[in-house]
Short mmCIF file of C-alpha atoms in Angstrom, two decimals:
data_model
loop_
_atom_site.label_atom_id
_atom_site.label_comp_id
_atom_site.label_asym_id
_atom_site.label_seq_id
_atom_site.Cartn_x
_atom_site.Cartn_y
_atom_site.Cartn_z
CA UNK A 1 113.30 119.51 126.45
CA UNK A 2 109.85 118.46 125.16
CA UNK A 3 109.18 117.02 128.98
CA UNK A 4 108.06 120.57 130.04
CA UNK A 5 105.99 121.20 127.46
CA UNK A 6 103.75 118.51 127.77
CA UNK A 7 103.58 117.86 131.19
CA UNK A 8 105.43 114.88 133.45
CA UNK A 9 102.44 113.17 134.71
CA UNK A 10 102.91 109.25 134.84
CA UNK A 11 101.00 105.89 135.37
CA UNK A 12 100.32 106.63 131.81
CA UNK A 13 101.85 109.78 130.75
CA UNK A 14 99.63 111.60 128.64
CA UNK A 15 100.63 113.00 125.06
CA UNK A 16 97.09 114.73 124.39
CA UNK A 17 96.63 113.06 121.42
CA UNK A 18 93.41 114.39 119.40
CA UNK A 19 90.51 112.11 118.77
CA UNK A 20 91.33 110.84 115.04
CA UNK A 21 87.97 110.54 113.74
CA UNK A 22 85.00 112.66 112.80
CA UNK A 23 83.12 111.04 110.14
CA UNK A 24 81.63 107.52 109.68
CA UNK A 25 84.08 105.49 107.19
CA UNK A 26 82.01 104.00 104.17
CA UNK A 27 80.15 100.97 105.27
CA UNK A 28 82.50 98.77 102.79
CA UNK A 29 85.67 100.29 104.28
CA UNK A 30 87.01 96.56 105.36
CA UNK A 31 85.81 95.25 101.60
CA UNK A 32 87.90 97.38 100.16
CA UNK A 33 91.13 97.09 102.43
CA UNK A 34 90.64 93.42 101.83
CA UNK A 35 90.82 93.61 98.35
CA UNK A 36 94.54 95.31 98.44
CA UNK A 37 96.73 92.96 97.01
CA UNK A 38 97.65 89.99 99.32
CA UNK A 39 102.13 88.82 99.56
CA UNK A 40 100.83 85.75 97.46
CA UNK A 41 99.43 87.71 94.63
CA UNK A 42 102.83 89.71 94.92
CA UNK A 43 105.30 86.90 95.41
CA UNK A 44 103.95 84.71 92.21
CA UNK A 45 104.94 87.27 90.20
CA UNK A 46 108.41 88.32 91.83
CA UNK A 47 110.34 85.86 89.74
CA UNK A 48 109.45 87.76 86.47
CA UNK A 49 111.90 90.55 87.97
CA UNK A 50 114.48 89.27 86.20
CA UNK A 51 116.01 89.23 82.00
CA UNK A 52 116.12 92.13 79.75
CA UNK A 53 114.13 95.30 80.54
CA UNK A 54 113.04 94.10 84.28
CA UNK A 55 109.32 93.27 83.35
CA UNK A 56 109.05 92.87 87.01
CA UNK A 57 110.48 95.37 88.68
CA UNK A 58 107.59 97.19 89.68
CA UNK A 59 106.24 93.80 91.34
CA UNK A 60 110.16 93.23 93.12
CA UNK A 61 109.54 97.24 94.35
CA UNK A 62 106.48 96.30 95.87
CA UNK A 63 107.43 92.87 97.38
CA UNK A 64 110.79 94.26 99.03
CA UNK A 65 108.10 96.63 100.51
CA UNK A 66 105.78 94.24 101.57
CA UNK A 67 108.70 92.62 103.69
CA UNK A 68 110.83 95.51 104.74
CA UNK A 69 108.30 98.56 105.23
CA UNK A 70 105.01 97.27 105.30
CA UNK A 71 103.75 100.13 106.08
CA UNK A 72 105.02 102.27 103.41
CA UNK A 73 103.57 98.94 101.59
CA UNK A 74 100.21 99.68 102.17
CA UNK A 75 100.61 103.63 101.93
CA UNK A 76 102.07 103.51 98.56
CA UNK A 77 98.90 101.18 97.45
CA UNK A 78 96.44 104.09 98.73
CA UNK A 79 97.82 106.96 96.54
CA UNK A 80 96.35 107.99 93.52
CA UNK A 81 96.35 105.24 90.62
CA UNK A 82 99.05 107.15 88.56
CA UNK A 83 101.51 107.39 90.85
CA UNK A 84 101.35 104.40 92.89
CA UNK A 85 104.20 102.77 91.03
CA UNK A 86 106.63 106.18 91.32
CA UNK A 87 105.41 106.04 95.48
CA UNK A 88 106.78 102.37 95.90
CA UNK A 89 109.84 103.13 93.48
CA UNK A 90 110.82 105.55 95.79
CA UNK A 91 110.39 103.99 99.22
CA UNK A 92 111.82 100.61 97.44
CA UNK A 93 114.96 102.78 97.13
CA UNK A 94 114.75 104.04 100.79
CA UNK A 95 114.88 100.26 101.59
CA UNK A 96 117.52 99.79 99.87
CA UNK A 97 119.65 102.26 101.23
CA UNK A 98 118.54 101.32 104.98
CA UNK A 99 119.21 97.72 104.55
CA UNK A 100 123.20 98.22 103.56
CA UNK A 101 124.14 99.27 107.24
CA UNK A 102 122.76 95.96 108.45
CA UNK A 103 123.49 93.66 106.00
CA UNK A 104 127.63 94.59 105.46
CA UNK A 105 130.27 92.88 107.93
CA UNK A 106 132.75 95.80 107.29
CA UNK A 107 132.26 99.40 106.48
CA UNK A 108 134.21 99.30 103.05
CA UNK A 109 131.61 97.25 101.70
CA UNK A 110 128.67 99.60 103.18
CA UNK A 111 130.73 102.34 100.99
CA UNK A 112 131.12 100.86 97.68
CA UNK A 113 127.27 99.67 98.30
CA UNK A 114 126.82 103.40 98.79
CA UNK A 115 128.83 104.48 96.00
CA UNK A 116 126.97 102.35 93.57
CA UNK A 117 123.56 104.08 94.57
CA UNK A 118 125.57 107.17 93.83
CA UNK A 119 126.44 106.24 90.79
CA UNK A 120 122.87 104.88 89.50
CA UNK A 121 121.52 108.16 90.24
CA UNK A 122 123.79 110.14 87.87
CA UNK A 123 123.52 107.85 85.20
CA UNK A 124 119.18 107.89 85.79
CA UNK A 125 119.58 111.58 84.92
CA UNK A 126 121.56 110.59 81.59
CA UNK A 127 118.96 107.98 80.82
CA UNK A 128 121.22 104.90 81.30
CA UNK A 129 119.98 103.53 84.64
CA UNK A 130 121.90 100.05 85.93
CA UNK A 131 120.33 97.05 85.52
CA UNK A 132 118.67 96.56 88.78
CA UNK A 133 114.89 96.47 89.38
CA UNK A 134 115.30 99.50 92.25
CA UNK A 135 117.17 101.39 89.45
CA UNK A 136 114.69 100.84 86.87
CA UNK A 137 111.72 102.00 88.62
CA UNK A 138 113.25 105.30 90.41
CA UNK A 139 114.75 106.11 87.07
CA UNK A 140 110.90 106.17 85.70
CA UNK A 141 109.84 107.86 88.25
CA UNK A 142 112.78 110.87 87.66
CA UNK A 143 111.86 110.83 83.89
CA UNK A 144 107.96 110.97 85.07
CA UNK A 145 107.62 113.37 87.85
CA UNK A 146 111.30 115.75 86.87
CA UNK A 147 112.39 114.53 89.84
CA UNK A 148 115.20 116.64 92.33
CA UNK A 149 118.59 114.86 92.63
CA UNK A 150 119.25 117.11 95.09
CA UNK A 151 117.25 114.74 97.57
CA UNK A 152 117.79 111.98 96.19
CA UNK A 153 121.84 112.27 96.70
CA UNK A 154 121.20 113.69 100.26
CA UNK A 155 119.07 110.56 101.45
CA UNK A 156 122.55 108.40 100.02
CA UNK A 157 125.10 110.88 101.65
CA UNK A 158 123.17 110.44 105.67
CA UNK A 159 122.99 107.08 104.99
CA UNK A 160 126.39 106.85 104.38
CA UNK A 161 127.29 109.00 107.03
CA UNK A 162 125.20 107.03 109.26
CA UNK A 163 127.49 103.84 108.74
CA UNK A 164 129.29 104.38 111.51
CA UNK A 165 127.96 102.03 114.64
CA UNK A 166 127.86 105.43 116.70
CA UNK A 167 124.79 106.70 119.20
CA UNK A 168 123.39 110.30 117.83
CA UNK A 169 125.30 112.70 120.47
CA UNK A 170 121.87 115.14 120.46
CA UNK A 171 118.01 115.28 119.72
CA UNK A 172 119.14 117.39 116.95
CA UNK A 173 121.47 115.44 115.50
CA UNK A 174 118.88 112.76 115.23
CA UNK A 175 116.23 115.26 113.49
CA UNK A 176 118.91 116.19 111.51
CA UNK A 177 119.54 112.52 110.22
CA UNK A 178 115.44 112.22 109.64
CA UNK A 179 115.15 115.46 108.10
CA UNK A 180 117.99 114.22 105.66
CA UNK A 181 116.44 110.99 104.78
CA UNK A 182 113.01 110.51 105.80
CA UNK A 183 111.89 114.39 104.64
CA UNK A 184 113.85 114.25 101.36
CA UNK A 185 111.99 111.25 100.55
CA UNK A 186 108.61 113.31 101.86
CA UNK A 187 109.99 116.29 99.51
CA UNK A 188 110.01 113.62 96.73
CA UNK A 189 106.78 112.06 97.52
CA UNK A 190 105.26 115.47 96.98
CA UNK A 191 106.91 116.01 93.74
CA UNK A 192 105.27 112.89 92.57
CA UNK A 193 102.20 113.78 93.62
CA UNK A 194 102.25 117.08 91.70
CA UNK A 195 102.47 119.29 94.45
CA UNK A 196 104.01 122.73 94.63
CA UNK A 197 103.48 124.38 97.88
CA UNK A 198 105.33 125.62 100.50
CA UNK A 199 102.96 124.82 103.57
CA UNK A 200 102.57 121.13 102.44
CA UNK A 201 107.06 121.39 102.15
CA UNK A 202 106.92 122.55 106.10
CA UNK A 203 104.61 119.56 107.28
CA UNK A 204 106.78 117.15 105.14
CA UNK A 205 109.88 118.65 107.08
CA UNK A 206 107.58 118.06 110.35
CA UNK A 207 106.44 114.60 109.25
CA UNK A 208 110.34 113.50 108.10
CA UNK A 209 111.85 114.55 112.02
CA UNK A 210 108.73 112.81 113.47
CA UNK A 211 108.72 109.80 111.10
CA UNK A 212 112.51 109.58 112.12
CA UNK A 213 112.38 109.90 115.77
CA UNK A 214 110.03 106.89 115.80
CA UNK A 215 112.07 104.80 113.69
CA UNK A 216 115.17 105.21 115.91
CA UNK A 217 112.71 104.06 119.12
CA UNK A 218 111.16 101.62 117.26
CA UNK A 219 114.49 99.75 116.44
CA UNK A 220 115.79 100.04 119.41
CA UNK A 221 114.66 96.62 121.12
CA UNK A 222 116.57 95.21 117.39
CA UNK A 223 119.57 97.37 117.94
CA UNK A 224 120.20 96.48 121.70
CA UNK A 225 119.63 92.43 120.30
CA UNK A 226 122.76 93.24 118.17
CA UNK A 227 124.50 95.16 121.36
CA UNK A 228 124.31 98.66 119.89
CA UNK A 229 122.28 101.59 121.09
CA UNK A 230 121.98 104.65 119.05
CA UNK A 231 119.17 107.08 120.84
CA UNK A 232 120.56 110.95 121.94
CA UNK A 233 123.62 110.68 124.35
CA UNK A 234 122.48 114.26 125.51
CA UNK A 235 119.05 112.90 126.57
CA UNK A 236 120.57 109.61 128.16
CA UNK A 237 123.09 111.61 130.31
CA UNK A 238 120.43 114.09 131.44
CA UNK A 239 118.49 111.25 132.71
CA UNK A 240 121.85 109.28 134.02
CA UNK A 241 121.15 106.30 131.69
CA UNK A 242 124.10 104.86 130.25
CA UNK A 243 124.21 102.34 126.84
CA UNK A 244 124.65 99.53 129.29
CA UNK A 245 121.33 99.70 130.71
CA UNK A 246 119.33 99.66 127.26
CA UNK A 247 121.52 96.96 126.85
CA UNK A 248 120.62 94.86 129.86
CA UNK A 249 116.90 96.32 128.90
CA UNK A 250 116.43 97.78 132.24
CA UNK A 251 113.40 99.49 132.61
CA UNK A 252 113.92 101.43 135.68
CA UNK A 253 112.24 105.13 135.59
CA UNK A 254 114.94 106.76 134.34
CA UNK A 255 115.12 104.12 131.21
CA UNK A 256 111.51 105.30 130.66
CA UNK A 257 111.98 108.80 131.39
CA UNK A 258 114.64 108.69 128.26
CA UNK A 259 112.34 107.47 125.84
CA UNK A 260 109.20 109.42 127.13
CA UNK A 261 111.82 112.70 126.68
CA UNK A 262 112.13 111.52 122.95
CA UNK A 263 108.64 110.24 122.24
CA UNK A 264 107.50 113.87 123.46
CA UNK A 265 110.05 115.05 120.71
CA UNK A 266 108.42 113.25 117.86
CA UNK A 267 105.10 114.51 118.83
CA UNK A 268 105.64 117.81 119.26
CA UNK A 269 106.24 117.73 115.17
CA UNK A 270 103.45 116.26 114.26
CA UNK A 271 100.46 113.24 114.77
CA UNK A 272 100.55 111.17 111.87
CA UNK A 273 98.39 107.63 111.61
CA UNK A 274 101.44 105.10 111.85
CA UNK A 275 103.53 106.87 113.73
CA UNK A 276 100.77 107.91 116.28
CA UNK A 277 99.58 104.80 116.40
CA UNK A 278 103.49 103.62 117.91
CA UNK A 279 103.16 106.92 119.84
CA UNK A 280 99.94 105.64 121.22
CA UNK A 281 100.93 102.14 122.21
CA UNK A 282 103.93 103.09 123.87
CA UNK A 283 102.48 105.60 126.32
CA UNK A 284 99.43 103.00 127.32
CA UNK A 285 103.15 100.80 128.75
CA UNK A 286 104.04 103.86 130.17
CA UNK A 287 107.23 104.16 127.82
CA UNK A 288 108.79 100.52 128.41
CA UNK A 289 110.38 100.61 125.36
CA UNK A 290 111.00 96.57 125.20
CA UNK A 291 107.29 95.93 125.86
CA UNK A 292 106.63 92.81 123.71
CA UNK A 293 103.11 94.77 122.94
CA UNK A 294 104.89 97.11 120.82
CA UNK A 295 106.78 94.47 118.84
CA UNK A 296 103.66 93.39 117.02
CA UNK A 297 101.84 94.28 114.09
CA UNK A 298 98.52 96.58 113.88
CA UNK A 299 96.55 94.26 111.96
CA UNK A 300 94.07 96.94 111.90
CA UNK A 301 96.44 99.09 110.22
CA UNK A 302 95.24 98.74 106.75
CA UNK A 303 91.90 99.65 107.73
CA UNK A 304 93.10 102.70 109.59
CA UNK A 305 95.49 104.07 106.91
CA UNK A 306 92.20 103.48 104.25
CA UNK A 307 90.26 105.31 106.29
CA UNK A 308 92.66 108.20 106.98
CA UNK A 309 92.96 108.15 102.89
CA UNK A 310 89.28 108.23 102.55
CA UNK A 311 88.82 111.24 104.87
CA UNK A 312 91.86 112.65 103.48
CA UNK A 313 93.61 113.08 106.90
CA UNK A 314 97.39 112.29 107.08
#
């Protein structure tokens, strides 16, 4: 496991993160942050996302992201003007397609959910998208950018395999899960942005397994709230940590040994701003996963990512 590689000292536990910054950010750095649009300025115009044609729908993209990934909220706000709206389009959709698992009483409905998303995406390549604001905007995107289907069907078919209310039984299975979902939608992101290369499709691979090992910790404190646990049973049994005990939210060595075992994991892909930022806090508790530090929000973090974006570090 990743434990060897980096070491098992505690009281914290380093990860050996690198200093982020080398350069001074512009002097008007904060100015500009400030200046991103505000929820108000999104919400008063949320209502036109509605009638013939969806006038909206870009607006609706951006406020589902502004409540469900805010942080894919602000990213898609830093990239380039002319692809801004493609960037939200597509992480709108990710939303989407996260949200059915926890907002369906019975699997049946989860599929046909599923199903429809299926669906939307054939008919975007035949230029007859559904009527939904989501829709719309990914369907502009495909006709903008030539986007794959390929990954856009894979990010519905782990989702929908990912239904089930079942733990991941391995470290790879859950880097196979991000791979499927979170670095298809990096493989996308990339297409919108124009770019062709195969060392910038490795670090999006990278990026996807790291982005989707920190998701899974992140959500645990939510998922054990709702009695279900869903982190590695291979890395739980080699510490002797049954469901039961993130359940209870013990935090007993062991309990911390688990997550530091799957932190390590995430990091050994790659340091990215948001998710080293979560890698960061967690290791300063010394890997108490349920620390109520680590259930608030970076207000910093729109400063950070514009700075990152400025410097053009990722």
């Amino acid at each position: 496991m990743a434990t060897s590689m980096l070491g098992s000292v505690r009281g914290p536990r380093p990860f050996g993160l690198a200093n982020l910054f080398h350069r001074q950010p512009p002097r008007d750095a904060w100015e500009r942050v400030r200046r991103l649009p505000g929820p108000s300025a999104v919400r008063r115009s949320v209502a036109a996302a509605s009638g013939p044609g969806i006038p909206g729908s870009h607006l609706y993209c951006l406020e589902l992201l502004r409540k469900r990934d805010y942080e894919s909220y602000l990213c898609s706000l830093l990239f380039p003007a002319e692809c801004q709206r493609s960037a939200s389009a597509l992480r709108a959709f990710n939303v989407e397609l996260a949200q059915v698992k926890d907002s369906v009483s019975e699997k049946t409905i989860g599929l046909m959910r599923m199903q429809f998303w299926k669906k939307a995406v054939e008919d975007m390549y035949c230029d007859n998208p559904p009527h939904q604001p989501v829709a719309i905007e990914l369907w502009k995107a495909v006709k903008k950018h030539n986007l794959t289907k390929r990954w856009l069907m894979r990010i519905i078919d782990e989702r929908e395999k990912n239904l089930d209310d079942k733990a991941y039984r391995s470290m790879q299975e859950l880097e196979n899960y991000a791979e499927n979902t979170q670095g298809s939608l990096l493989y996308l992101t990339l297409e919108v942005l124009g770019v062709k290369d195969l060392h910038a499709d490795h670090a999006a691979s990278h990026i996807g397994k790291a982005q989707g090992i920190v998701t899974c910790l992140r959500a645990t404190p939510y998922h054990s709230s709702r009695r279900q646990v869903f982190l590695p049973m291979d890395v739980c049994v080699q510490h002797g940590v049954s469901q039961e005990d993130f359940l209870r939210r013990n935090q007993d060595k062991n309990v911390r040994d688990v997550v530091y075992d799957i932190a390590s994991q995430a990091h050994l892909h790659l340091k990215h701003v948001s998710l080293e930022d979560y890698l960061k806090k967690i290791q300063r508790v010394d890997f108490d996963i349920f620390h109520p530090s680590l259930q608030q929000k970076n207000m910093l973090l729109p400063l950070s990512l514009y700075i990152q974006s400025w410097r053009k570090r990722y």
